[in-house]
């Protein structure tokens, strides 16, 4: 009948219209998808315009970048005076002693550089000795940094704790807080889950006491009450008092973060450890804590971020941390009236540190999530 | 272990007694009844009179001011937090980036730095003197000393009582109408727009009742005198700045809670709500938000507690709350470190216990009933 075989041939897909793909498509879908969307986009654009344009003008375009002293900034009031930050950079970062002795600045710089070099392998996937390195950073490195910035142990010119300041002091306080709080926090977390009522009650009371009180009250407490608790021969300097207060405060928060980790360990792990004949401490040290601590790392990092921000409170009891240093340098005779620049710079430093740490904690969290989901 | 703790406590105790004797401080609660030799500028509810008010008054004024700024902060931060959190989930890319930037900027900078920044670098230098106050409709004024608002004045006559009775009766009536509407919907499925009608009735009754009872409430507007604004409700600048900074800071955390909560609602719930034919607003109100609240509320309550604790940073900008005037001024005046610090800590411990109590009650109530 028909020698002509009908064949259906599929034509190649036509490309989607220009308005659906590429930048145009993306803009249409995400910014102008509907009437409300369009209005929202326009309003956002307007708000951005009134916020960002003056900010960029002030901070970048009209800013005073080069110069020697205040006169440059007084001549041009429309922009930020970064000359001030450049002139007082050493003080804001390293405190009064190192600000006055620029030839000694290599000491804190070396200490920070060492930390960065030591921390790099922690981010390398294939590096095998992460645990040992982490332990060294937590418990060995503090002695190195103390030796370097204090100086007495190495026979360098001594910079006493009362002369520490700036970002360096902020960093030292936060680090002492986390390093001191970790062992206490582990003990408290174990205590809170202990079966002995005395220890459990004590741990709960201790944790809730420090968690319920604002840090500033604790710092007041440390600065007015600590001297009362010890024989009058024992002399505490201000920085040490703040360190003790911060460590106590932080240990309660660390304990709660670790408790979260402990709760996530399945019961079978405890039972298996007991079946193997481990006693309590062996079970905790070799079976439970290694798993619990790994899960609680993001939580601990988050409490550390909070602590890092909270160290700024020591400026209220008169320590010259990053915030207070920015404040007093912008009120010194030479640079009076540059509060805005001082605060902005301090905020910028805090922001970079905290943001980086929060990204890190998020990344670990994702990694743990992936590892525990089947 | 126990022996060690007991030993440490006794050593601390004997040392303290010894040190206090050496400094000639008589520890005891008797100083609380003494007259406080300093003034307090801001005390809206408890009156402070220089020369007659005692240290007890100072303590309670401190607590009052702490609670005042915390309550306003909590309300505003919750509102702002929800707005930013929902913006963060908007399909509009620009808007969600905007919210993200807000969150990341505000929560990664110390709150003390933010308070000082707003106070010393923004509001104090930029706000004008009282004579050049920024004014809004001649009733709201903002200047370097504070924010001035109209103050409601209640008449002392019988009118105010009539008005109060009218308002109470209306509210009770509307409440009953709401119950009736719900019952009818449960029984017959017919809907009655109780909220809309109720709001209309309430507004009408309040307006008409106001004139019927002879305008018992009037507003006192702040007016510009020679050097300053007089009359009206004055909110001192430190309170305003503290409220502003605590709100913007805490809102960034609440926004994250809100985002996490809404995202935690399983996608199947949205699809199921669509499948039974709910409109978008109904879906949000009846399906998504009730489930999201379960996740949002607990961390948000702890943010409320954090806000209250952070209000102690008022020390830096001289707002007169409990840490500032009690653990600060009163302590310096009397030297009673032990008792004053203990009382301050007790205030916060009470607030903290109250918060965890509220949390536990909430958690019990919303616990999933599993069958």
XYZ file of C-alpha atoms in Angstrom, chain B:
371
model
C 37.144 15.730 96.594
C 34.487 16.910 99.017
C 37.189 17.641 101.607
C 39.018 19.782 99.067
C 35.916 21.866 98.380
C 35.206 22.313 102.098
C 38.828 23.275 102.735
C 38.738 25.846 99.922
C 35.475 27.355 101.193
C 36.695 27.689 104.797
C 39.976 29.265 103.678
C 38.097 31.785 101.564
C 35.736 32.481 104.450
C 38.441 33.111 107.065
C 40.453 35.217 104.613
C 37.431 37.341 103.834
C 36.626 37.955 107.500
C 40.247 38.875 108.119
C 40.461 41.218 105.137
C 37.206 42.959 105.995
C 38.347 43.564 109.570
C 41.620 44.952 108.296
C 39.767 47.488 106.128
C 37.369 48.413 108.876
C 34.229 47.451 106.958
C 31.289 46.250 109.024
C 29.444 43.827 106.815
C 25.714 43.788 107.421
C 22.422 44.778 105.924
C 21.954 47.829 108.154
C 23.395 50.249 105.592
C 20.380 49.581 103.375
C 18.221 51.826 105.557
C 20.670 54.724 105.362
C 19.857 57.722 103.216
C 21.619 57.582 99.844
C 23.906 60.618 99.439
C 23.641 60.830 95.650
C 20.968 61.674 93.128
C 19.278 59.582 90.483
C 18.069 61.369 87.382
C 15.740 58.872 85.802
C 13.141 57.039 87.832
C 9.736 56.950 86.164
C 7.702 54.877 88.651
C 9.389 54.833 92.060
C 10.034 58.393 93.132
C 13.552 59.317 94.206
C 13.997 62.180 96.649
C 17.494 63.316 97.441
C 17.877 63.393 101.217
C 15.094 60.984 102.133
C 15.448 58.035 99.761
C 17.429 55.137 101.181
C 19.734 52.559 99.631
C 16.741 50.242 99.393
C 15.142 52.779 97.034
C 18.320 52.906 94.982
C 18.266 49.121 94.666
C 14.635 48.990 93.580
C 15.004 51.901 91.160
C 17.909 50.030 89.596
C 15.789 46.906 89.140
C 12.898 48.978 87.812
C 15.096 50.633 85.187
C 16.642 47.303 84.171
C 13.206 45.792 83.668
C 11.980 48.894 81.842
C 14.669 48.846 79.160
C 14.483 45.042 78.905
C 10.741 44.962 78.314
C 10.870 47.606 75.598
C 13.933 45.953 74.110
C 12.312 42.522 74.046
C 9.183 43.794 72.316
C 11.079 45.754 69.677
C 13.712 43.058 69.114
C 11.067 40.397 68.615
C 9.274 42.519 66.047
C 12.452 43.498 64.187
C 13.803 39.955 64.445
C 10.700 38.479 62.849
C 10.735 41.055 60.061
C 14.410 40.424 59.265
C 14.033 36.651 59.609
C 11.146 36.591 57.151
C 13.003 38.950 54.819
C 15.880 36.469 54.920
C 13.563 33.819 53.444
C 12.097 36.098 50.793
C 12.315 34.810 47.222
C 13.556 38.278 46.348
C 17.316 37.908 46.110
C 18.127 41.498 46.971
C 15.908 41.516 50.038
C 17.266 38.245 51.401
C 20.867 39.422 50.873
C 19.977 42.625 52.649
C 18.703 40.664 55.648
C 21.736 38.385 55.553
C 24.088 41.370 55.632
C 22.196 42.856 58.541
C 22.402 39.605 60.501
C 26.077 38.999 59.822
C 27.115 42.567 60.602
C 25.171 43.022 63.810
C 25.788 39.712 65.462
C 29.530 39.625 64.838
C 30.348 42.903 66.574
C 30.445 43.105 70.386
C 27.307 44.658 71.789
C 29.295 46.962 74.070
C 31.118 48.310 71.034
C 27.763 48.851 69.331
C 26.325 50.668 72.330
C 29.343 52.950 72.563
C 29.418 53.446 68.810
C 25.802 54.597 68.655
C 26.178 56.732 71.744
C 29.549 58.416 71.327
C 30.041 58.367 67.573
C 26.512 58.758 66.212
C 23.810 60.096 68.496
C 25.740 62.422 70.803
C 27.694 64.315 68.126
C 24.958 64.294 65.484
C 21.839 65.143 67.480
C 21.133 68.857 67.806
C 20.809 70.943 70.952
C 17.315 71.283 72.503
C 16.657 74.540 70.686
C 17.128 72.896 67.292
C 15.331 69.674 68.186
C 14.305 67.407 65.364
C 10.559 67.467 65.595
C 7.844 65.357 64.097
C 4.364 66.875 63.833
C 5.265 69.192 66.735
C 4.657 66.366 69.191
C 7.720 64.118 68.934
C 11.078 65.765 69.588
C 14.554 64.259 69.427
C 17.641 66.075 70.597
C 20.960 65.477 72.319
C 19.268 65.061 75.675
C 16.604 62.605 74.784
C 13.373 61.778 73.082
C 10.264 63.752 74.063
C 6.778 62.381 73.518
C 3.220 63.434 74.315
C 2.182 62.246 77.740
C -1.336 61.023 78.434
C -2.959 62.835 81.359
C -5.845 61.046 83.064
C -8.620 63.182 84.527
C -9.335 62.605 88.186
C -13.126 62.945 87.733
C -15.784 60.310 87.304
C -15.410 60.296 83.497
C -12.301 58.118 83.519
C -14.143 55.412 85.479
C -17.071 55.447 83.074
C -14.625 55.126 80.198
C -12.783 52.269 81.886
C -16.052 50.405 82.500
C -17.191 50.878 78.898
C -13.841 49.563 77.640
C -13.883 46.533 79.968
C -17.449 45.563 79.071
C -16.657 45.831 75.361
C -13.543 43.670 75.663
C -15.430 40.983 77.592
C -18.260 41.064 75.037
C -15.829 40.715 72.141
C -14.107 37.834 73.882
C -17.426 36.026 74.164
C -18.195 36.755 70.541
C -14.870 35.141 69.579
C -15.739 31.993 71.523
C -19.163 31.844 69.943
C -17.660 32.225 66.452
C -15.197 29.423 67.093
C -17.898 27.149 68.427
C -20.107 27.825 65.442
C -17.266 27.082 63.052
C -16.455 23.858 64.881
C -20.075 22.757 64.683
C -21.265 23.959 61.314
C -18.089 24.868 59.453
C -19.459 28.333 58.757
C -16.901 31.024 59.259
C -17.570 34.309 60.979
C -14.933 37.048 60.608
C -14.812 37.652 64.367
C -11.452 39.438 64.412
C -12.260 41.947 61.728
C -15.707 42.770 63.116
C -14.348 42.772 66.684
C -11.618 45.253 65.821
C -14.171 47.513 64.149
C -16.530 47.400 67.135
C -13.712 48.012 69.601
C -12.446 51.038 67.697
C -15.940 52.509 67.345
C -16.860 51.953 70.997
C -13.584 53.387 72.245
C -13.994 56.487 70.076
C -17.673 57.089 70.910
C -17.158 56.239 74.584
C -14.316 58.732 74.759
C -16.631 61.609 73.864
C -19.620 60.239 75.808
C -17.608 60.080 79.025
C -16.446 63.647 78.437
C -12.882 63.270 77.038
C -11.256 62.005 80.247
C -7.780 61.574 78.739
C -5.796 64.445 77.308
C -2.317 64.626 75.866
C 0.361 66.894 77.270
C 2.663 67.948 74.458
C 6.296 68.771 75.094
C 6.889 72.453 74.423
C 10.041 74.375 73.787
C 10.991 76.548 76.747
C 13.960 78.889 76.865
C 16.693 76.245 77.224
C 14.995 72.933 77.087
C 11.782 71.118 76.305
C 9.301 70.973 79.137
C 6.292 68.784 79.712
C 5.478 65.580 77.920
C 7.121 62.256 78.420
C 10.922 62.459 78.494
C 13.037 59.480 77.525
C 16.654 60.306 78.364
C 19.153 59.714 75.573
C 21.052 56.874 77.345
C 17.809 54.909 77.651
C 16.995 55.541 74.019
C 20.495 54.570 72.842
C 20.581 51.456 75.034
C 17.157 50.384 73.819
C 18.146 51.034 70.211
C 21.427 49.108 70.364
C 20.069 46.155 72.333
C 17.166 45.910 69.904
C 19.264 45.953 66.757
C 21.802 43.530 68.249
C 19.326 41.006 69.640
C 17.132 41.194 66.532
C 19.966 39.683 64.491
C 19.936 36.583 66.701
C 16.153 36.327 66.765
C 16.099 36.652 62.965
C 18.352 33.595 62.704
C 16.027 31.681 65.037
C 13.033 32.645 62.933
C 14.716 31.598 59.710
C 15.819 28.284 61.207
C 12.362 27.664 62.622
C 10.501 28.274 59.394
C 13.000 26.230 57.406
C 12.643 23.366 59.871
C 9.001 22.794 58.901
C 9.004 19.789 56.588
C 8.250 20.526 52.967
C 5.466 17.942 52.970
C 3.527 20.181 55.336
C 3.463 23.017 52.800
C 2.486 20.635 50.030
C -0.224 19.040 52.137
C -1.602 22.472 53.032
C -1.734 23.317 49.315
C -3.382 19.991 48.601
C -6.254 20.601 51.023
C -6.778 23.923 49.320
C -5.617 26.423 51.915
C -4.762 29.892 50.710
C -1.230 31.130 51.189
C -2.047 33.224 54.272
C -4.077 30.400 55.774
C -1.237 27.999 55.106
C 1.208 30.275 56.912
C -1.123 30.997 59.805
C -2.579 27.543 60.370
C 0.124 25.138 59.269
C 3.605 26.584 59.046
C 3.834 29.151 61.817
C 2.397 26.967 64.611
C 4.970 24.302 63.805
C 7.796 26.785 63.332
C 7.026 28.381 66.707
C 8.016 25.140 68.399
C 11.549 25.639 67.113
C 11.621 29.447 67.304
C 10.388 30.093 70.837
C 12.917 28.297 73.100
C 16.095 29.945 71.706
C 14.239 33.249 71.450
C 13.379 33.149 75.148
C 17.068 32.707 75.943
C 17.753 35.703 73.714
C 15.334 37.691 75.883
C 17.401 36.720 78.907
C 20.587 37.683 77.065
C 19.096 41.063 76.247
C 18.264 41.597 79.917
C 21.789 40.638 80.932
C 23.274 42.852 78.233
C 21.302 45.809 79.566
C 23.920 45.837 82.347
C 26.302 47.364 79.784
C 24.448 50.609 80.419
C 27.366 51.329 82.742
C 29.263 52.538 79.686
C 26.704 55.188 78.750
C 25.371 56.102 82.205
C 21.847 54.738 82.059
C 20.775 54.230 85.647
C 20.021 50.506 85.900
C 20.907 48.063 88.625
C 24.569 47.347 87.791
C 25.299 51.010 87.225
C 23.747 52.618 90.301
C 23.833 49.637 92.642
C 26.986 47.626 91.868
C 28.640 50.869 90.782
C 27.661 54.061 92.604
C 26.245 52.509 95.783
C 29.210 50.143 96.086
C 31.704 52.970 95.783
C 29.787 54.996 98.374
C 29.472 52.267 100.995
C 32.256 49.772 100.268
C 29.830 46.929 101.054
C 31.205 44.806 98.212
C 29.992 41.429 99.439
C 26.377 42.306 100.049
C 25.944 44.592 97.076
C 27.426 42.167 94.583
C 25.433 39.318 96.113
C 22.198 41.292 95.785
C 22.998 42.236 92.185
C 23.753 38.642 91.308
C 20.534 37.592 93.050
C 18.498 39.917 90.817
C 19.886 38.310 87.684
C 19.628 34.792 89.079
C 15.940 35.422 89.762
C 15.391 36.690 86.235
C 17.298 33.718 84.861
C 15.327 31.199 86.919
C 12.122 32.891 85.858
C 13.177 32.544 82.229
C 14.015 28.871 82.516
C 10.733 28.320 84.319
C 8.860 29.978 81.450
C 10.834 27.849 79.007
C 9.985 24.632 80.803
C 6.301 25.501 80.926
C 6.329 26.292 77.219
C 8.200 23.135 76.327
C 5.752 21.014 78.304
C 2.809 22.654 76.603
C 4.023 22.246 73.061
C 5.495 18.791 73.423
C 4.331 16.641 70.555
C 1.627 14.262 71.646
C 2.629 11.023 70.016
C 0.246 8.185 69.567
